[in-house]
Every structure is written in structure tokens, then in C-alpha cells.
Coordinates of C-alpha atoms and ligand atoms in Angstrom, one line a residue:
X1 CA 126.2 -74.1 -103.1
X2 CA 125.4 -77.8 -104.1
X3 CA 124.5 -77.9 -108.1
X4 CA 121.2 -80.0 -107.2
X5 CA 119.2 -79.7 -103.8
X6 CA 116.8 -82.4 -102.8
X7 CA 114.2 -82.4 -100.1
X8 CA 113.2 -85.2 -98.8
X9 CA 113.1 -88.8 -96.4
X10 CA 116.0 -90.6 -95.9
X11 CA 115.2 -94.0 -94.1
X12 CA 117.2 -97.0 -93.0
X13 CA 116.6 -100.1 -94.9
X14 CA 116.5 -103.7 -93.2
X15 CA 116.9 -105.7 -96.3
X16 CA 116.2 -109.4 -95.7
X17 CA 119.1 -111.6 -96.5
X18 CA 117.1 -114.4 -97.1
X19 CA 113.3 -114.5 -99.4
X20 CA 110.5 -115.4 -98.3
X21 CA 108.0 -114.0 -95.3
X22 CA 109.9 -112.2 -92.6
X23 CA 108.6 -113.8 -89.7
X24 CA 111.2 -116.8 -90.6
X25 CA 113.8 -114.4 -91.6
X26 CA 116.6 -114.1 -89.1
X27 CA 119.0 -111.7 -90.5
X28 CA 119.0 -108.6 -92.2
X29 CA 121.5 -105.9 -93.7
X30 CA 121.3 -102.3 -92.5
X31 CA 121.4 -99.9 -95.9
X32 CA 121.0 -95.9 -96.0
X33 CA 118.0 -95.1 -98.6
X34 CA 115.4 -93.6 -99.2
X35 CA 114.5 -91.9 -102.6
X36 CA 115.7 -88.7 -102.7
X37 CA 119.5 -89.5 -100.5
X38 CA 119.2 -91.9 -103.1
X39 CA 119.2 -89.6 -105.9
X40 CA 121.7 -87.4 -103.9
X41 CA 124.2 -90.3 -103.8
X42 CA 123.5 -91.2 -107.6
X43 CA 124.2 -87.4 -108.2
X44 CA 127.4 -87.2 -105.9
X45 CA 129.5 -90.5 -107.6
X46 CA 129.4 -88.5 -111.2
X47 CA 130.9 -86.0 -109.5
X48 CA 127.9 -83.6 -109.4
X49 CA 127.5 -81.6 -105.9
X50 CA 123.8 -82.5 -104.3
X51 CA 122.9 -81.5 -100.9
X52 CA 119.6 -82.8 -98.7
X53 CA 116.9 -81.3 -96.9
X54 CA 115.8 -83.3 -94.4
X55 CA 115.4 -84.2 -91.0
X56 CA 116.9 -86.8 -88.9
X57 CA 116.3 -88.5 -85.4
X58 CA 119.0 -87.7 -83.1
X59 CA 119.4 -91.7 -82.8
X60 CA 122.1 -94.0 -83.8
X61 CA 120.0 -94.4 -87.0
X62 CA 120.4 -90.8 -87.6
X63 CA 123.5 -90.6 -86.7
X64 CA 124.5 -93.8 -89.5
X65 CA 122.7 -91.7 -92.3
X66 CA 124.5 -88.6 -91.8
X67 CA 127.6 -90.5 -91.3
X68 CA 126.5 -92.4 -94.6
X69 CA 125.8 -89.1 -96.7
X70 CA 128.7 -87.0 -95.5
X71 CA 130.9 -89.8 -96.0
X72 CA 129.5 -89.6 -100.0
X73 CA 129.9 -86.4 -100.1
X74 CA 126.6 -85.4 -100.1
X75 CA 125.8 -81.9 -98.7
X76 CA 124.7 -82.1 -95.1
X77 CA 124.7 -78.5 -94.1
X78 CA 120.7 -78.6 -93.9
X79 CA 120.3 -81.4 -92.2
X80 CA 118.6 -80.9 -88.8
X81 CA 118.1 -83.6 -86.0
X82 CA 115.3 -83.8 -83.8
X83 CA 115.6 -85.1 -80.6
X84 CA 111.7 -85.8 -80.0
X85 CA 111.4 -87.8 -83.1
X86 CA 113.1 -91.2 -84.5
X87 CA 114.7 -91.9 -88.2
X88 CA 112.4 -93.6 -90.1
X89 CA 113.0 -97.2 -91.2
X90 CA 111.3 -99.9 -93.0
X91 CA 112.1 -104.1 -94.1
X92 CA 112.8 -105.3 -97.2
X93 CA 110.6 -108.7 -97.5
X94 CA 111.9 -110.3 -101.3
X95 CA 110.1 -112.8 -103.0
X96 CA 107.2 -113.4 -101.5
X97 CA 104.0 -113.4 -101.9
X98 CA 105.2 -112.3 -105.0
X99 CA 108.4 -113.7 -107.5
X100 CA 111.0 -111.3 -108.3
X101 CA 109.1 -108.3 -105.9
X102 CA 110.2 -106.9 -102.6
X103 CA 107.9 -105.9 -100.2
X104 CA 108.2 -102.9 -98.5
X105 CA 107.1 -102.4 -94.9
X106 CA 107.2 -99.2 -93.4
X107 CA 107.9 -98.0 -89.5
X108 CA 108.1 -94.1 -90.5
X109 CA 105.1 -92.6 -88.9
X110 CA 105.8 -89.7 -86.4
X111 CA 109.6 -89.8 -87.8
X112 CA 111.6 -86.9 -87.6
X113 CA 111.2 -86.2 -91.5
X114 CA 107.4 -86.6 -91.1
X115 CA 107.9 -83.4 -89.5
X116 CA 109.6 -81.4 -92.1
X117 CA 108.3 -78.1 -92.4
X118 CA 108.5 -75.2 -94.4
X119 CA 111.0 -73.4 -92.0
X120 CA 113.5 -76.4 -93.1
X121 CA 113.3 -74.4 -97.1
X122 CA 115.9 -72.2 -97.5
X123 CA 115.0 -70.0 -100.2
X124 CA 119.1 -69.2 -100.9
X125 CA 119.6 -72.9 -100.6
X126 CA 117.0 -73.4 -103.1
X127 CA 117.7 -70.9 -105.3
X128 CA 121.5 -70.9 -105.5
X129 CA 121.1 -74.9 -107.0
X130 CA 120.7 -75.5 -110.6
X131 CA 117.8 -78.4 -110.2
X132 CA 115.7 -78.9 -107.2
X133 CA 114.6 -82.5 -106.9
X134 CA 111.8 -83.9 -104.8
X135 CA 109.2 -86.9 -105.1
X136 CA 105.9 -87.9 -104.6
X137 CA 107.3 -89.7 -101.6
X138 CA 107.8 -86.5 -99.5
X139 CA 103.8 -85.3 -100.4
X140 CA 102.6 -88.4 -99.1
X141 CA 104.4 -88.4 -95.2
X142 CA 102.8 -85.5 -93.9
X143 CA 100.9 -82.4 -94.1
X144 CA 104.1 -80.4 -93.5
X145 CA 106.6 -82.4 -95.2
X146 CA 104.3 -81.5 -98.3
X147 CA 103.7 -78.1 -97.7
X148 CA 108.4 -77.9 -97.3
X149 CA 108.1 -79.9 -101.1
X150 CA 105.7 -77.1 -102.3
X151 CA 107.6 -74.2 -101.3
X152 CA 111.0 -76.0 -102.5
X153 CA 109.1 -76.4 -106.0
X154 CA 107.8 -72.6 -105.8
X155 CA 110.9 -71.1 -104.9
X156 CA 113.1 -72.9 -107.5
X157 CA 110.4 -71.9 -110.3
X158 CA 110.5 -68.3 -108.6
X159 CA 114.6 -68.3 -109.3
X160 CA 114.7 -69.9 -112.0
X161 CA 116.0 -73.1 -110.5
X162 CA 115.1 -76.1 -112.9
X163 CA 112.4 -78.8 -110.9
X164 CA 112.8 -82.1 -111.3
X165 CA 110.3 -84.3 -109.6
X166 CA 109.7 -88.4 -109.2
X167 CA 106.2 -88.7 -109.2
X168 CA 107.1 -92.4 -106.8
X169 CA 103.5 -93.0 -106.0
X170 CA 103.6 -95.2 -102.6
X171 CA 99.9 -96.8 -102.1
X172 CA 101.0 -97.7 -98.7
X173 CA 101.2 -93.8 -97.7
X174 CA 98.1 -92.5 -99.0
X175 CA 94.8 -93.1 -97.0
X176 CA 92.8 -92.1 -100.1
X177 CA 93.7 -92.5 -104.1
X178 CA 91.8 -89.5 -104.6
X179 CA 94.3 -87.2 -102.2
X180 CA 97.5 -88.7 -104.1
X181 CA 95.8 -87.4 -107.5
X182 CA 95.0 -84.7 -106.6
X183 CA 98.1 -83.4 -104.2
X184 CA 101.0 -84.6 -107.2
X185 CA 98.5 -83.3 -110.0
X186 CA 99.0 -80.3 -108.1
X187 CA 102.7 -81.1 -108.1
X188 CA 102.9 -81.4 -111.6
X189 CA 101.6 -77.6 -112.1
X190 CA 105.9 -76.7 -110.9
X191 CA 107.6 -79.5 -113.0
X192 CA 110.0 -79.0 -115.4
X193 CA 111.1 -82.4 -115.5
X194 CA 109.1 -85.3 -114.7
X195 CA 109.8 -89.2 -113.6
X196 CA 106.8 -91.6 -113.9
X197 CA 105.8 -95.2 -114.8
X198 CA 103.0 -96.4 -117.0
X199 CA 101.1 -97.1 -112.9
X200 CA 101.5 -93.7 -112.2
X201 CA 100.4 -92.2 -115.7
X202 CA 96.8 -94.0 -115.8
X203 CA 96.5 -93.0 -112.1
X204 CA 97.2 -89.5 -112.7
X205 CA 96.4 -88.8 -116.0
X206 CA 93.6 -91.5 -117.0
X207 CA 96.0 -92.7 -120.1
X208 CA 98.7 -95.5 -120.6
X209 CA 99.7 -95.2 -124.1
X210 CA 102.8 -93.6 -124.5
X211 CA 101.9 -90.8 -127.4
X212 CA 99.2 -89.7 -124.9
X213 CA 101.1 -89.5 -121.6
X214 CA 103.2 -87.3 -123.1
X215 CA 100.1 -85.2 -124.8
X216 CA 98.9 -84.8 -121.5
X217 CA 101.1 -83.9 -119.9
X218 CA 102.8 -81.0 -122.1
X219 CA 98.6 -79.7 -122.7
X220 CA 97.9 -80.2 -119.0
X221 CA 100.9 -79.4 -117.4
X222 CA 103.0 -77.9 -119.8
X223 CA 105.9 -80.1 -119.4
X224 CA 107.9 -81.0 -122.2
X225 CA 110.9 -83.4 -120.1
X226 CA 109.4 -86.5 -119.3
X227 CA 110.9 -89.4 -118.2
X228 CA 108.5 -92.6 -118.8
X229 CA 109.9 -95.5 -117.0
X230 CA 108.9 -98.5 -118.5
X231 CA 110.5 -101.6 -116.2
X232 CA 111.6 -104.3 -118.5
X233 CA 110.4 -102.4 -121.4
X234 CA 113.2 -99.7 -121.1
X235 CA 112.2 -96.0 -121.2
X236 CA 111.2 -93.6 -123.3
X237 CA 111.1 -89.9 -123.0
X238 CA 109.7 -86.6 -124.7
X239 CA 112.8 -84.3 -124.6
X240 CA 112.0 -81.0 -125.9
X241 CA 110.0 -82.2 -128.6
X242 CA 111.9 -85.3 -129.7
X243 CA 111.1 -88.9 -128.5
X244 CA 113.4 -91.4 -127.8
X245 CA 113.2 -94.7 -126.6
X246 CA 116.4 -96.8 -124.8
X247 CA 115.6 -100.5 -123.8
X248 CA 117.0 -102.1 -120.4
X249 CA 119.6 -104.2 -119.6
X250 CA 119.0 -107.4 -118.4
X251 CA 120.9 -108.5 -115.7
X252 CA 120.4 -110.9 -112.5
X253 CA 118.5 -109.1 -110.4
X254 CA 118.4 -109.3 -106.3
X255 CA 116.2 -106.7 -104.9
X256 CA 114.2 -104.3 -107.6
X257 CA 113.9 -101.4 -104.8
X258 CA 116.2 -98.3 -105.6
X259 CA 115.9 -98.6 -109.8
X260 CA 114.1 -96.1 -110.3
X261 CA 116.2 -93.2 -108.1
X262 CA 119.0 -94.4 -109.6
X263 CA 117.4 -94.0 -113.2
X264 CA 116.1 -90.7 -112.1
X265 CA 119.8 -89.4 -110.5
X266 CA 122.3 -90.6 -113.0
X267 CA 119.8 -89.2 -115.7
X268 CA 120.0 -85.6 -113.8
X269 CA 123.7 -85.7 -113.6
X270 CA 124.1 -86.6 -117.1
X271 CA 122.4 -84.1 -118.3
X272 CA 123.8 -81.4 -116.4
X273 CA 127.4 -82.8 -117.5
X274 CA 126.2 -82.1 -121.2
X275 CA 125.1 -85.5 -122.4
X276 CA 121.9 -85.8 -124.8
X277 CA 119.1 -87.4 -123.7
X278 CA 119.5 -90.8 -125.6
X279 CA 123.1 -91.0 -123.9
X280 CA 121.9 -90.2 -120.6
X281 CA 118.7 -92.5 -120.5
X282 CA 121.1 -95.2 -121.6
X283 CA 123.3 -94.3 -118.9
X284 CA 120.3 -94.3 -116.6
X285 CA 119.0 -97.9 -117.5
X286 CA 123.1 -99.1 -117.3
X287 CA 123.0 -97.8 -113.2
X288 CA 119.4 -99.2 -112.8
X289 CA 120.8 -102.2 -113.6
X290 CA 123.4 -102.1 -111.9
X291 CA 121.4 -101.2 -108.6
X292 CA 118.9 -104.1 -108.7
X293 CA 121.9 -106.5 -108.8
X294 CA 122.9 -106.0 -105.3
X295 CA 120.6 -105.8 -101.9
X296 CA 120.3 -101.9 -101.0
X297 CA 119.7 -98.8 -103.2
X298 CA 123.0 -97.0 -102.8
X299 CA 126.2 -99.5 -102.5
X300 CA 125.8 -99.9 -106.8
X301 CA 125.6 -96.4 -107.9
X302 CA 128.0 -96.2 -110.4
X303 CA 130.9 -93.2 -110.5
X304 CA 132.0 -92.8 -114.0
X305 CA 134.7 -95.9 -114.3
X306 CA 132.1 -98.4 -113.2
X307 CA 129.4 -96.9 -116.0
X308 CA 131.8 -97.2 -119.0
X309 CA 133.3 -100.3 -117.5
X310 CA 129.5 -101.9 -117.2
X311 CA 128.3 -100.6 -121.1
X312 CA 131.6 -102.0 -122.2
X313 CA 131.2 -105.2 -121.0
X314 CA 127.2 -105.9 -121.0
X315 CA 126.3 -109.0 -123.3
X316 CA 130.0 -110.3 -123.0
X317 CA 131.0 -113.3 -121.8
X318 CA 133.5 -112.8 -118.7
X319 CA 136.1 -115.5 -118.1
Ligands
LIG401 O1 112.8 -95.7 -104.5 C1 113.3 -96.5 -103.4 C2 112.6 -96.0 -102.2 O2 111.2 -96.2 -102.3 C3 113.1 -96.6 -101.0 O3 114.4 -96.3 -100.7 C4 112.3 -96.3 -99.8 O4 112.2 -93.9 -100.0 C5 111.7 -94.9 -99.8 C6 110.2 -94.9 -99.6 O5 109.8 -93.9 -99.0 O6 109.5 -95.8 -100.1

């Protein structure tokens, strides 16, 4: 059985090689993603065992994802295709409108994840894994896919299984504010740990400062791991009563999308390898970093060389 089990969307990114507004872009690179693989893969290159829920089209997309995960060793066993329904995919449009943001435009509707259901949720799965990991992400694509999230999150609190959820709150896939708020409030009530930004905190919780994020949510929800993701600003987290802060590392960056599962992945793993919170938040930021240098969310993970290598050598010169 897989340490961590994940439930969720992979989709197939079309990342434009060149910025600006995609009707003048001619070219773009094919990447696996999506947030929770992406956590899977992050998970699999420290050497920690991850396997994903999911469903795929049984499409040459589908077919490049499973290829893609089973070739990182990620646990495919409960992957399903469906032959009615495609692999969800979306583009990549980078700086524009906006400097130094990607764009994200989705073609996922009626995928084959869209139609994850309960009946995907094995309970032994689920409950043989030390941490069960799912997002925001996965409540927003359908009616089903959220109702397969919920009883992931209810069966790993029923075993004992530590939760671990990305709260990843995607504007573009909620028809109403109101529904996100309240469907990953809900969410929350099944946390054990939680990933947010400072967006997603005054969205959810009415409060930005940092002292009252985390009041809220240990007297609301009774968390006390919380991961606040701060961008530039570094992060900051409430660990079981201490609070520590780590800053980012500034590095070139090419495409922003993928930082954040990255963060939240090589976080998990470091913590199940026995690191302390400080030392995995740093080692967090380091593969955030590292992520947002390239195009895609995935080719950058660090395994273990390419972390120490990269907080050896950040801030010196290279010849
Ligand atoms: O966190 C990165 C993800 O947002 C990206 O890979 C796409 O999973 C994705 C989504 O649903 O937006």
C-alpha cells in the first residue's frame, strides 16, 4: 500500500512556448499536471510511495498520463479509464494580460475525472495510506468528483489516516463564490493539515493577518497544521502550536503554475521522512523554486541530490 493516496484531476498541460495571447502562439509543449499527480510526483522523487485516484480518458492523452505516472513511479493500480469520456486538458497563456502570470484556460468539462465518483474510493486504499491528500480542485469539477473527495476525507479520519488538503481555490470552476465557501469550509471540518494563501484565507475565513488565520482556523476548524503560503513573502506555518516563518528563494522564474503542489508535496514527504517543520518548509520553498524555473509543473521536482545540491548553491555565483 502507497504511504500517501491522493484523489484527484490529472490534466495535460499545453504550455505556450512563447508569451503573449495565444491566438499568435504557434507552439506549445505537452506536460502531465494537474495538482494532485503533481503532489504524487513531488512525493515519489523523495522516495516516498504515493498512489492516485483518478480517472482517465481512454485517449492517447490518457494513455501519456498513465505512461507519465507509472513511469515516476507513482501508484496506478486505481486508475480507471473511461472510454465515453476524454482527459481533461487546458493552455498555459504566460505573460499576458498580465507580467510574470500565466493564464490558465481550461477544456475539462465532461472529462473522464469530472466523473469520479464515490465507487472510485477504496476504503482499504484509503485506509492502509499514512496521509490522504486532496484539493479544493477536485470539489470544484463536479458533483461526484466532490462527493469521491468527501468520502476519501471521511474514511481516512475514520482510520486514522492523516488528511492533508490544498484548499487551491480555482475562480474559473466555481459558478458561485458562495458554493466554493461553503463546500471547502465544509472541507476544512476533515483537515488535519491544511495548504492556503492569504486569497484563500480572506475568502474563507473573512481574515488576512496571519495571527488570525491561524486563530481561526484551530477555533473553527480545529486544525493546528497549517501551511500559509505567502508567494514572494515565503511561508509561514502554525505547527502544533509553534510558528515559524521561512522566506523564498528568488530565482528566474518562467511559468508560476505548479509552486504551490510542489510546496505542498515535498513539505508532505519531508515530514513523513522525519524532518521538522522549519527544515521541511525550507525544503518546500527550495522545490517551489525550483518548479517555477522551468515551463510545466512536474519536470523540476527535485529527488534528494537536486534539493541539497540547489540549498547548497543558492545566492552563489556559478562559473
Ligand atoms: O497547481 C497547478 C494546477 O493548478 C495545474 O496543474 C492545473 O490542476 C490544475 C488545475 O486544475 O487547475
Amino acid at each position: 500500500m502507497p504511504e500517501v493516496v491522493a484523489l484527484g484531476e490529472p490534466l495535460v498541460q499545453f504550455n505556450a512556448v512563447t508569451d503573449g495571447p495565444l491566438r499568435h502562439v504557434t507552439y506549445f509543449e505537452k506536460h502531465a499536471t494537474g495538482t494532485e499527480a503533481n503532489v504524487c510526483v513531488a512525493l515519489v522523487r523523495l522516495g516516498v510511495s504515493c498512489g492516485l485516484i483518478t480517472r482517465l480518458g481512454a485517449d492517447e492523452f490518457g494513455l501519456f498520463i498513465y505512461n507519465w505516472l507509472r513511469g515516476e513511479g507513482v501508484d496506478v493500480s486505481h486508475i480507471r479509464f473511461d472510454p465515453e469520456r476524454p482527459t481533461g486538458i487546458y493552455f498555459v497563456q504566460r505573460n499576458y494580460p498580465i507580467p510574470g502570470v500565466s493564464d490558465v484556460l481550461y477544456y475539462r468539462r465532461g472529462s473522464a475525472a469530472s466523473a469520479l465518483s464515490p465507487d472510485d474510493v477504496d476504503p482499504d486504499y484509503v485506509g492502509g495510506a499514512r496521509v490522504f491528500h486532496t484539493t479544493g480542485i477536485t470539489m470544484a469539477i463536479s458533483d461526484t468528483a466532490r462527493s469521491a473527495a468527501f468520502k476519501g476525507l471521511e474514511i481516512a479520519r475514520g482510520k486514522g489516516v492523516i488528511t492533508s488538503f490544498d484548499v487551491n481555490y480555482r475562480k474559473k470552476l466555481w459558478t458561485r463564490v458562495e458554493d466554493a465557501v461553503n463546500v471547502l469550509s465544509r472541507a476544512l471540518n476533515f483537515v488535519d493539515i491544511v495548504f492556503l494563501d492569504e486569497d484563500e484565507a480572506s475568502l474563507l475565513l473573512g481574515v488576512s493577518m496571519v495571527d488570525d488565520v491561524f486563530k481561526e482556523l484551530r477555533s473553527r476548524f480545529g486544525i493546528d497544521k497549517i501551511v500559509l503560503k505567502l508567494g514572494v513573502k515565503g511561508s509561514m506555518a502554525y505547527w502544533e502550536g509553534r510558528v515559524v516563518k521561512v522566506d523564498a528563494f528568488r530565482v528566474p522564474v518562467k511559468d508560476p503554475i505548479g509552486a504551490g503542489d510542489a510546496y505542498a508535496g515535498v513539505f508532505l514527504a519531508s515530514i513523513l521522512r522525519g524532518h521538522d517543520v522549519e527544515s521541511a518548509m525550507r525544503r518546500a520553498s527550495a522545490a517551489a523554486a525550483m518548479v517555477v524555473m522551468v515551463r510545466g509543473d512536474e519536470e523540476n521536482l527535485p529527488r534528494e541530490d537536486d534539493l541539497r545540491r540547489f540549498l547548497e548553491g543558492y545566492g552563489r555565483q556559478v562559473d
